[in-house]
Short mmCIF file of C-alpha atoms in Angstrom, two decimals:
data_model
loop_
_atom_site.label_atom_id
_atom_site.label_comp_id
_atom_site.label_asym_id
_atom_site.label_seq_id
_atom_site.Cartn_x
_atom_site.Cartn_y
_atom_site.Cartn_z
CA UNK A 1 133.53 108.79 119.15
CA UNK A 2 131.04 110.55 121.38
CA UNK A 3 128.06 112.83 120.87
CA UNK A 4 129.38 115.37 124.02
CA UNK A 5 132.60 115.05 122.30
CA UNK A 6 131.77 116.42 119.08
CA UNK A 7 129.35 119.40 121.05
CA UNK A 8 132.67 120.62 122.63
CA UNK A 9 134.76 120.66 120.11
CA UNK A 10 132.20 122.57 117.71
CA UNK A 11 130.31 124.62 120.69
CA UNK A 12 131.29 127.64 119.65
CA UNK A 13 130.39 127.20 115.86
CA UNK A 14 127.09 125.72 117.13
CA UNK A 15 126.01 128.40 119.04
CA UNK A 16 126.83 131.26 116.27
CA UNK A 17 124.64 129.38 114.00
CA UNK A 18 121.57 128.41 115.92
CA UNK A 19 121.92 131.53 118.31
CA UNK A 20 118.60 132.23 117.77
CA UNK A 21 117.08 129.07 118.04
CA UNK A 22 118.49 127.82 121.10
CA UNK A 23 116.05 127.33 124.05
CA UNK A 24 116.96 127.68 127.37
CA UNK A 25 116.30 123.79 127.95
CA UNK A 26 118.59 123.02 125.05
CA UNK A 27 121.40 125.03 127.13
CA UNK A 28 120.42 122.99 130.24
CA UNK A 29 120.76 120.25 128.37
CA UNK A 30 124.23 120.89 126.97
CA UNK A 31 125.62 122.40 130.19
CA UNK A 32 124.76 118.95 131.96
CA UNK A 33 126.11 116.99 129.07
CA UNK A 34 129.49 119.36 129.28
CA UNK A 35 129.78 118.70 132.68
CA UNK A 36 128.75 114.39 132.69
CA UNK A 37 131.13 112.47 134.57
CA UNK A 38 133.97 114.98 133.88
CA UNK A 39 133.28 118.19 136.39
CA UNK A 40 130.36 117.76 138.95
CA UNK A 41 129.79 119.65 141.78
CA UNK A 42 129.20 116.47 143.84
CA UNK A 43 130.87 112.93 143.64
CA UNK A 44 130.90 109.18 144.91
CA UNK A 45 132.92 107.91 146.93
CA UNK A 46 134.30 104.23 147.13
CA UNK A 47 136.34 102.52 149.72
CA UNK A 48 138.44 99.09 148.79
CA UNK A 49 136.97 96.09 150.87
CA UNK A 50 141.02 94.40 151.11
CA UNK A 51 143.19 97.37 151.32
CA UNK A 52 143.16 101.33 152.14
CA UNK A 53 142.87 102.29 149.05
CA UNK A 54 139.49 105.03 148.53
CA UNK A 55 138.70 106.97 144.92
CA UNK A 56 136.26 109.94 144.06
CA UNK A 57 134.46 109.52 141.18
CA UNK A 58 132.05 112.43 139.08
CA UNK A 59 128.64 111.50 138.89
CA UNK A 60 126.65 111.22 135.45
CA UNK A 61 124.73 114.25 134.83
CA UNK A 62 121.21 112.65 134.77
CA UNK A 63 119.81 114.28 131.79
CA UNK A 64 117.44 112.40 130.14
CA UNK A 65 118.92 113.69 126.70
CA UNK A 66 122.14 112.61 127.71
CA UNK A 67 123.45 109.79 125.26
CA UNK A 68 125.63 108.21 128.18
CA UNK A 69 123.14 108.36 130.88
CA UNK A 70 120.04 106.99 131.99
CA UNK A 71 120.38 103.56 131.49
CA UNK A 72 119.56 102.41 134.95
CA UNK A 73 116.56 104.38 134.71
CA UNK A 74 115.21 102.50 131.12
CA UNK A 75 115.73 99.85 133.27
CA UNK A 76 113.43 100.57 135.84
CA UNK A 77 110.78 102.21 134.24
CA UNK A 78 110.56 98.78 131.69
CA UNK A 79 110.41 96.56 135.55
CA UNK A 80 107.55 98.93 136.48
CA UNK A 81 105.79 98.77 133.51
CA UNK A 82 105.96 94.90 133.18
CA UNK A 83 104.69 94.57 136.56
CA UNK A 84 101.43 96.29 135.46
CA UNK A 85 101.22 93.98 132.08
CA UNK A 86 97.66 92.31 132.13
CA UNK A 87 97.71 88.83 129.98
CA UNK A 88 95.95 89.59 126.66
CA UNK A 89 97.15 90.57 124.05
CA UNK A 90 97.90 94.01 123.16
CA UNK A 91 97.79 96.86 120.54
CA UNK A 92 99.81 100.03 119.74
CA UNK A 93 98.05 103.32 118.41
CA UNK A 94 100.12 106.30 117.28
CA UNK A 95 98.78 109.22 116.39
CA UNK A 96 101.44 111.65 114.28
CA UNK A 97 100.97 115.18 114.05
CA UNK A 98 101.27 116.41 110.37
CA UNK A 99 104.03 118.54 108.93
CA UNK A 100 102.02 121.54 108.83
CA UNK A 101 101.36 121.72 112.33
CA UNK A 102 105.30 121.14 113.57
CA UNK A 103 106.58 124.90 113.46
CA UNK A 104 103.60 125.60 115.75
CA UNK A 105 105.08 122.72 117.90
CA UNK A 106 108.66 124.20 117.56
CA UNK A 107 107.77 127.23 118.62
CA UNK A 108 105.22 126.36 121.76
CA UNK A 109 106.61 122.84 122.34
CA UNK A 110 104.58 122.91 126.25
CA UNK A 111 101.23 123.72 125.36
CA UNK A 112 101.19 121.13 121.95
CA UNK A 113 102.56 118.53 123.07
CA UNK A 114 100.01 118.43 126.35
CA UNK A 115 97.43 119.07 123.53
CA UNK A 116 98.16 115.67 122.34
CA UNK A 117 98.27 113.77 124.66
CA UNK A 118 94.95 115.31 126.50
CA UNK A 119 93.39 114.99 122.93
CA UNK A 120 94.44 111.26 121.85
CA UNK A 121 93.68 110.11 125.52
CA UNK A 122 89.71 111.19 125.03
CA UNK A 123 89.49 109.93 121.68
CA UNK A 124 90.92 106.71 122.82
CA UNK A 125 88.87 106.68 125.62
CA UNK A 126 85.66 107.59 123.97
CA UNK A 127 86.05 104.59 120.98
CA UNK A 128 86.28 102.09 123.75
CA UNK A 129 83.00 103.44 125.34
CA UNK A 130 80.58 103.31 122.01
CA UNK A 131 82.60 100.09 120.66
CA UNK A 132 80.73 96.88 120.67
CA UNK A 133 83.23 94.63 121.88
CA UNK A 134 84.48 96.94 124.10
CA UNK A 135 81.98 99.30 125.79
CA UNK A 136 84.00 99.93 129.34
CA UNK A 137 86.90 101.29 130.22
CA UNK A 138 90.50 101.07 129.26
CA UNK A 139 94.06 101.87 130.25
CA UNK A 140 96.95 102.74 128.39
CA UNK A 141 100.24 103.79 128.39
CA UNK A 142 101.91 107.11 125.35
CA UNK A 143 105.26 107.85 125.21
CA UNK A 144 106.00 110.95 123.05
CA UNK A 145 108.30 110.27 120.15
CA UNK A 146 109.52 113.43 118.67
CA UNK A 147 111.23 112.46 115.59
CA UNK A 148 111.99 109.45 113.30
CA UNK A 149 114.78 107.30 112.70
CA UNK A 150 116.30 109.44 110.69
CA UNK A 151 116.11 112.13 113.33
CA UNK A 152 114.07 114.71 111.67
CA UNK A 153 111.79 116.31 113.90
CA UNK A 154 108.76 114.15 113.60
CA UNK A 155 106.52 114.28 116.57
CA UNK A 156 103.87 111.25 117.47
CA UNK A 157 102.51 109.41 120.28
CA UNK A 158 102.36 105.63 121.00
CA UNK A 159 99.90 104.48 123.05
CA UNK A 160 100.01 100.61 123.92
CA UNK A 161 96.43 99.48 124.64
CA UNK A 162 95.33 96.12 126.72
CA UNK A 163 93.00 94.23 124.10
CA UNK A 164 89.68 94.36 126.81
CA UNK A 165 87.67 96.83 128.97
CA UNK A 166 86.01 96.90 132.12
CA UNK A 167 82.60 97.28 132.81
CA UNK A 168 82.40 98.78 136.32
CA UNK A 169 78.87 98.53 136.57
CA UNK A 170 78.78 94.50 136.25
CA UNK A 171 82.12 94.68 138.02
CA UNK A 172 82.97 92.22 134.54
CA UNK A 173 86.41 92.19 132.11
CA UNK A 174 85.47 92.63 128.66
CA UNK A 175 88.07 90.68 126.05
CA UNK A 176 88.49 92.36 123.01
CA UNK A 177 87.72 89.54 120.07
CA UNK A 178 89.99 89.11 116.93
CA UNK A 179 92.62 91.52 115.90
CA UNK A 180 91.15 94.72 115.40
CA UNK A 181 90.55 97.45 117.80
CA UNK A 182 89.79 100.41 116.37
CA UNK A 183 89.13 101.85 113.19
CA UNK A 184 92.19 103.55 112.06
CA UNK A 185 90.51 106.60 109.89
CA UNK A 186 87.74 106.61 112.12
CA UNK A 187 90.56 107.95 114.32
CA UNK A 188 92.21 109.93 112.38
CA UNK A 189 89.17 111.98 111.32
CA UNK A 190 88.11 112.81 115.39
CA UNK A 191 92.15 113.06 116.28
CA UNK A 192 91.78 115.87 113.95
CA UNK A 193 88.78 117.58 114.58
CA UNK A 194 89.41 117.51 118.27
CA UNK A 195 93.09 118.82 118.33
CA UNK A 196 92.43 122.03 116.08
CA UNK A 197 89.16 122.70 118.27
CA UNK A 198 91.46 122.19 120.95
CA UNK A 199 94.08 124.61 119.60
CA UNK A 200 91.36 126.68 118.64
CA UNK A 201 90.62 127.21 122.35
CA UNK A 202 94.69 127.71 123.42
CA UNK A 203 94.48 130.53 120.75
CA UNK A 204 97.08 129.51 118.87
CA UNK A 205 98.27 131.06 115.43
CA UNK A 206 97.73 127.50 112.91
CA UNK A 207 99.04 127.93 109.47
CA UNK A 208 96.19 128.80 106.65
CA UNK A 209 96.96 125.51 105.02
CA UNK A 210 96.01 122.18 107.06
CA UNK A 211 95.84 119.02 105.22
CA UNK A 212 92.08 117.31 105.35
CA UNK A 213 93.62 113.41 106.17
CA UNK A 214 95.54 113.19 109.21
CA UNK A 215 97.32 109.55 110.08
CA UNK A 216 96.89 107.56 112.92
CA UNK A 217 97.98 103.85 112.98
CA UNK A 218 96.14 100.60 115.39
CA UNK A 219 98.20 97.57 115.10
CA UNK A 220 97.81 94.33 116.78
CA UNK A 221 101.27 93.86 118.60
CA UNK A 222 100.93 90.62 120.18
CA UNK A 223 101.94 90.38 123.99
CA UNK A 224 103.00 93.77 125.36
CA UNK A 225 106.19 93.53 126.42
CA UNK A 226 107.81 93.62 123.40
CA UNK A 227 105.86 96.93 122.40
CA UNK A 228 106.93 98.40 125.91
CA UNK A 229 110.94 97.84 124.88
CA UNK A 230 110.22 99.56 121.46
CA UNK A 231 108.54 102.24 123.43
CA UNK A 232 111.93 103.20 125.62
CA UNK A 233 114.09 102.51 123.51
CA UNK A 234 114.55 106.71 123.06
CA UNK A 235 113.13 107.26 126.70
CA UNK A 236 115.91 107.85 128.49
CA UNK A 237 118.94 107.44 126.76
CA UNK A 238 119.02 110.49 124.31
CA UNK A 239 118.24 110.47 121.01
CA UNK A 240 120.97 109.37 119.41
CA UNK A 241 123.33 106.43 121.11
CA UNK A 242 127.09 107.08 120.45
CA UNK A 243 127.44 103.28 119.03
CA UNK A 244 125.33 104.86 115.86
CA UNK A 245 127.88 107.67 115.34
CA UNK A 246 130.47 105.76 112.59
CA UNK A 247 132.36 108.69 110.93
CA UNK A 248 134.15 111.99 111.31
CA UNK A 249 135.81 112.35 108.15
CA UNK A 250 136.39 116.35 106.64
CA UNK A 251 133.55 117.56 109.06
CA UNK A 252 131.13 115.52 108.08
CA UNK A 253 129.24 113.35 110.57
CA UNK A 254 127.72 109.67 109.84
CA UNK A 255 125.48 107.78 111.94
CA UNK A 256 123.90 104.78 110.86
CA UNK A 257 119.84 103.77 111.89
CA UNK A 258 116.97 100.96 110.61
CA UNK A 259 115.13 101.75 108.31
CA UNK A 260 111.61 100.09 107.62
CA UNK A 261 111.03 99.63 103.81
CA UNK A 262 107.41 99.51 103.63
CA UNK A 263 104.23 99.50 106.07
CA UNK A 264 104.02 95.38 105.61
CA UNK A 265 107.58 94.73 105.72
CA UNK A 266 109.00 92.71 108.59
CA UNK A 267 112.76 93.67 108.31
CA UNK A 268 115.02 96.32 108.62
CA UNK A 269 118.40 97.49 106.87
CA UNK A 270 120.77 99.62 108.52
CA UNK A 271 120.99 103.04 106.51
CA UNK A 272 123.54 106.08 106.77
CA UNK A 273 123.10 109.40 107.12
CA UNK A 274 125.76 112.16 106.83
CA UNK A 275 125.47 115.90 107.84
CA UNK A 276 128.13 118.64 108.67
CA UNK A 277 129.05 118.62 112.37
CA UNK A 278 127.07 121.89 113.43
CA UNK A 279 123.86 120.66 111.58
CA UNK A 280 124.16 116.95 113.25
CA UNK A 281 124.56 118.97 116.63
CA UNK A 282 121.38 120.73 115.69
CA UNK A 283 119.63 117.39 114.23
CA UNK A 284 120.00 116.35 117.97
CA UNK A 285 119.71 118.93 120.34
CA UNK A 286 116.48 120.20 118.56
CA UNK A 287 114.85 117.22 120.28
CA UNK A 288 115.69 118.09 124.06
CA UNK A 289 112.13 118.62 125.55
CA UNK A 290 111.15 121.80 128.00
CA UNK A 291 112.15 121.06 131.11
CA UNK A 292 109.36 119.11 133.57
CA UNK A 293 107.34 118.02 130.84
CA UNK A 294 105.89 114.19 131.03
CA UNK A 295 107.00 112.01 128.17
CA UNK A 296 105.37 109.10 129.55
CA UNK A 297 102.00 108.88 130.60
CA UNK A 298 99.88 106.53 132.20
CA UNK A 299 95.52 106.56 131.47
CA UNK A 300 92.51 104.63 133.12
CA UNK A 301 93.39 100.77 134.17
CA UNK A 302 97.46 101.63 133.71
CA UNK A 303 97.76 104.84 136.26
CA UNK A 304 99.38 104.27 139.47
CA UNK A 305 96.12 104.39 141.79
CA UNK A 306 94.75 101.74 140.16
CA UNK A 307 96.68 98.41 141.05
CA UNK A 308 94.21 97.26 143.04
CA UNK A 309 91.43 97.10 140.08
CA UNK A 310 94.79 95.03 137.81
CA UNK A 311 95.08 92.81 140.74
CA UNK A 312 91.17 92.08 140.50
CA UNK A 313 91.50 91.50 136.58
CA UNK A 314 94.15 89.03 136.67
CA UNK A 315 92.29 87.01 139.12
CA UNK A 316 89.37 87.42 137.05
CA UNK A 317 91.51 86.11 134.05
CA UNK A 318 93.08 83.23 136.38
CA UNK A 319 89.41 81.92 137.47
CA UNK A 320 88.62 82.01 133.41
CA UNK A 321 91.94 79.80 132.80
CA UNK A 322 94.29 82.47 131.28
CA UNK A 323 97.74 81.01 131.64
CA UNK A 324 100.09 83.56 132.99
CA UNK A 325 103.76 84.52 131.17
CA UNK A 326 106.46 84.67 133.75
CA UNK A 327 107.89 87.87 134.39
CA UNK A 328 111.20 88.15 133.07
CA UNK A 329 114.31 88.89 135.17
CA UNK A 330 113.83 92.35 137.09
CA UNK A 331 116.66 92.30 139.25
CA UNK A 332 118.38 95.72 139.34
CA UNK A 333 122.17 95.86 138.54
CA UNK A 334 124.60 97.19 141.16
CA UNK A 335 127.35 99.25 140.52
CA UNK A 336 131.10 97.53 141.19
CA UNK A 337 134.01 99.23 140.84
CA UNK A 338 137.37 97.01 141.17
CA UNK A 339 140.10 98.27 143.28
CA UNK A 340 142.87 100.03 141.33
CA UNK A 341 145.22 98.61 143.44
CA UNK A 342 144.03 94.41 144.06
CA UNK A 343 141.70 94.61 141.43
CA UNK A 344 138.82 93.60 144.58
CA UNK A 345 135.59 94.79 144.41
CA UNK A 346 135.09 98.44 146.23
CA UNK A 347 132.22 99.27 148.36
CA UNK A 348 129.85 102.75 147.66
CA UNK A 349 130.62 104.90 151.12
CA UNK A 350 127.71 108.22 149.63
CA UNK A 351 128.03 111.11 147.11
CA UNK A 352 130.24 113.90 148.85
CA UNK A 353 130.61 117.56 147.26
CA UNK A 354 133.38 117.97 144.84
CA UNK A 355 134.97 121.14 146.11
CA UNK A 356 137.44 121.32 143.38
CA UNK A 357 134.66 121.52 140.90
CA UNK A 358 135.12 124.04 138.27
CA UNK A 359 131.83 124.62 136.60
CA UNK A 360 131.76 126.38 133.32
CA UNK A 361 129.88 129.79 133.22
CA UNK A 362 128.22 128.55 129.47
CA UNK A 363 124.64 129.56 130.68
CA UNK A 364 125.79 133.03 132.30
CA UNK A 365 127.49 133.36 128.80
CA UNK A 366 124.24 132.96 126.48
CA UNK A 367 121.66 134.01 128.18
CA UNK A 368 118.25 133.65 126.28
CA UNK A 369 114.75 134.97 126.27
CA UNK A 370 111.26 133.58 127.08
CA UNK A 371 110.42 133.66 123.47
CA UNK A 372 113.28 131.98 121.86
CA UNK A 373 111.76 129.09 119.80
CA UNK A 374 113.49 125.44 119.42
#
């Protein structure tokens, strides 16, 4: 059972009840996922090494909400991000906006979520300046979550944090001691004060109601590749795999996810969740993000322009007798295709244009406006 499977069968009862709701990145979104491996304007095309024999193939859509895409991609953005891992131990801070605030988000998605991130990057940045232990800079990574594994629309930000600073002026790497970074409601308390002044600023209508405790969570994570695969594990493979989908039965959809029972608690049960097929189509889709925005984002030590300053670091580290963790296996997987015919492997000859490609005129049929909210 597949997720673009179910949004084709039930398109047309989707889009009479969410009309109104329905971005125009949402219809990007399910026009690519229509049109995934099936009908493409452009295909590959793969000669046998041992006989004649040549195939066309449609090429995956790309979308990065697309449950049967991406993986490739997951793949290389963890191999990237490993290469950049410093060895200390590491810490993950999320900061979650609260319910009050989401509708806001729903309905002006761009200019909230780049409030976050430009707000939680200061306030990161600004704790590791006055700390005591710290007093340098940092670098980090956020990845914008925007819902929770139960797929509600939940929107947070994980940051994975390097447990030490440096001090440019001694030209010195500052460990971070113990296993505490930050205070947590010291956080909180500037996370909030800092994004409504912010909003404040974009003009934005906020409800009259805002609670006065906001959460943000600092957790010691240990080494940071572990935090890095929880971190894309939604990235780019949509938000929902189709291995969680379990049931169909009477138009009712089940998918199963992990639930954690409890802040402390160090396992997880796998829970089920059932919804009519239009409202599971919604519980999805309502996640697709506006087109061009940055999910991941890279801050001080961690941004691309500053390998050189990692490179002096580790040696830094290596003089002071930090034993280094090999890098694990970042080979990147080649496609192979066997050979209908003597089952040998075929070679990749380029992507071609499909001229029998019959695309679908869904966007030309529902047009929407600016305004339409998610």
């Amino acid at each position: 059972m597949k997720f673009i499977e179910l949004l084709r069968d039930h398109l047309d009862a989707f889009n009479q009840a969410y009309d109104g709701q329905i971005t125009s990145s949402m219809r990007q979104a399910i026009f690519a996922m229509l049109n995934c491996r099936s009908n493409t304007e452009r295909t590959s095309q793969w000669a046998c090494r041992s006989c004649t024999h040549t195939a066309d193939f449609p090429l995956s859509c790309g979308h990065r909400s697309c449950p049967q895409c991406q993986h490739n991609t997951t793949t290389e953005w963890l191999n990237k991000q490993q290469a950049k891992l410093l060895p200390v131990e590491y810490y993950m801070v999320t900061f979650t906006l609260p319910y009050e605030l989401r509708s806001v988000t729903k309905h002006q998605p761009e200019l909230m979520y780049q409030a976050m991130f430009s707000v939680a990057a200061s306030v990161l940045k600004d704790f590791a300046k006055n700390s005591k232990q710290l007093g340098g800079d940092i670098g980090f990574t956020g990845v914008l979550h925007t819902h929770n594994r139960r797929r509600d629309y939940h929107p947070h930000i994980h940051f994975i944090i390097p447990a030490g600073s440096f001090n440019k002026h001694k030209k010195q790497w500052k460990k971070n001691k113990g296993k505490y970074l930050f205070n947590a409601f010291n956080l909180a308390k500037v996370w909030r004060a800092r994004l409504l002044a912010q909003l404040a600023k974009l003009s934005l209508k906020l409800p009259s109601s805002i609670p006065q405790k906001w959460v943000v969570d600092c957790q010691h994570v240990g080494k940071g590749l572990p935090a890095l695969k929880y971190l894309s594990r939604y990235l780019y493979r949509g938000v929902l795999p189709d291995k969680n989908i379990v049931s169909n039965i009477d138009g009712q959809i089940s998918f199963a996810y992990l639930e954690n029972h409890g802040q402390n608690s160090q396992t997880n049960t796998t829970e089920i969740r059932t919804l009519p097929t239009v409202e599971f189509l919604w519980l999805v889709l309502q996640h697709v993000l506006p087109k061009g925005l940055r999910r991941v984002r890279d801050f001080g030590l961690l941004r691309g322009g500053s390998a050189r300053l990692r490179q002096r670091i580790r040696l830094m580290l290596a003089v002071a007798g930090t034993v280094f963790a090999p890098l694990e296996n970042t080979t990147k997987t080649q496609a192979i295709r066997p050979c209908p015919c003597c089952r040998q492997p075929m070679i990749f000859m380029g992507v071609h244009r499909n001229k029998h490609a019959r695309l679908t005129s869904f966007l030309r049929q529902k047009p929407t406006t600016p305004n339409a909210t998610v």
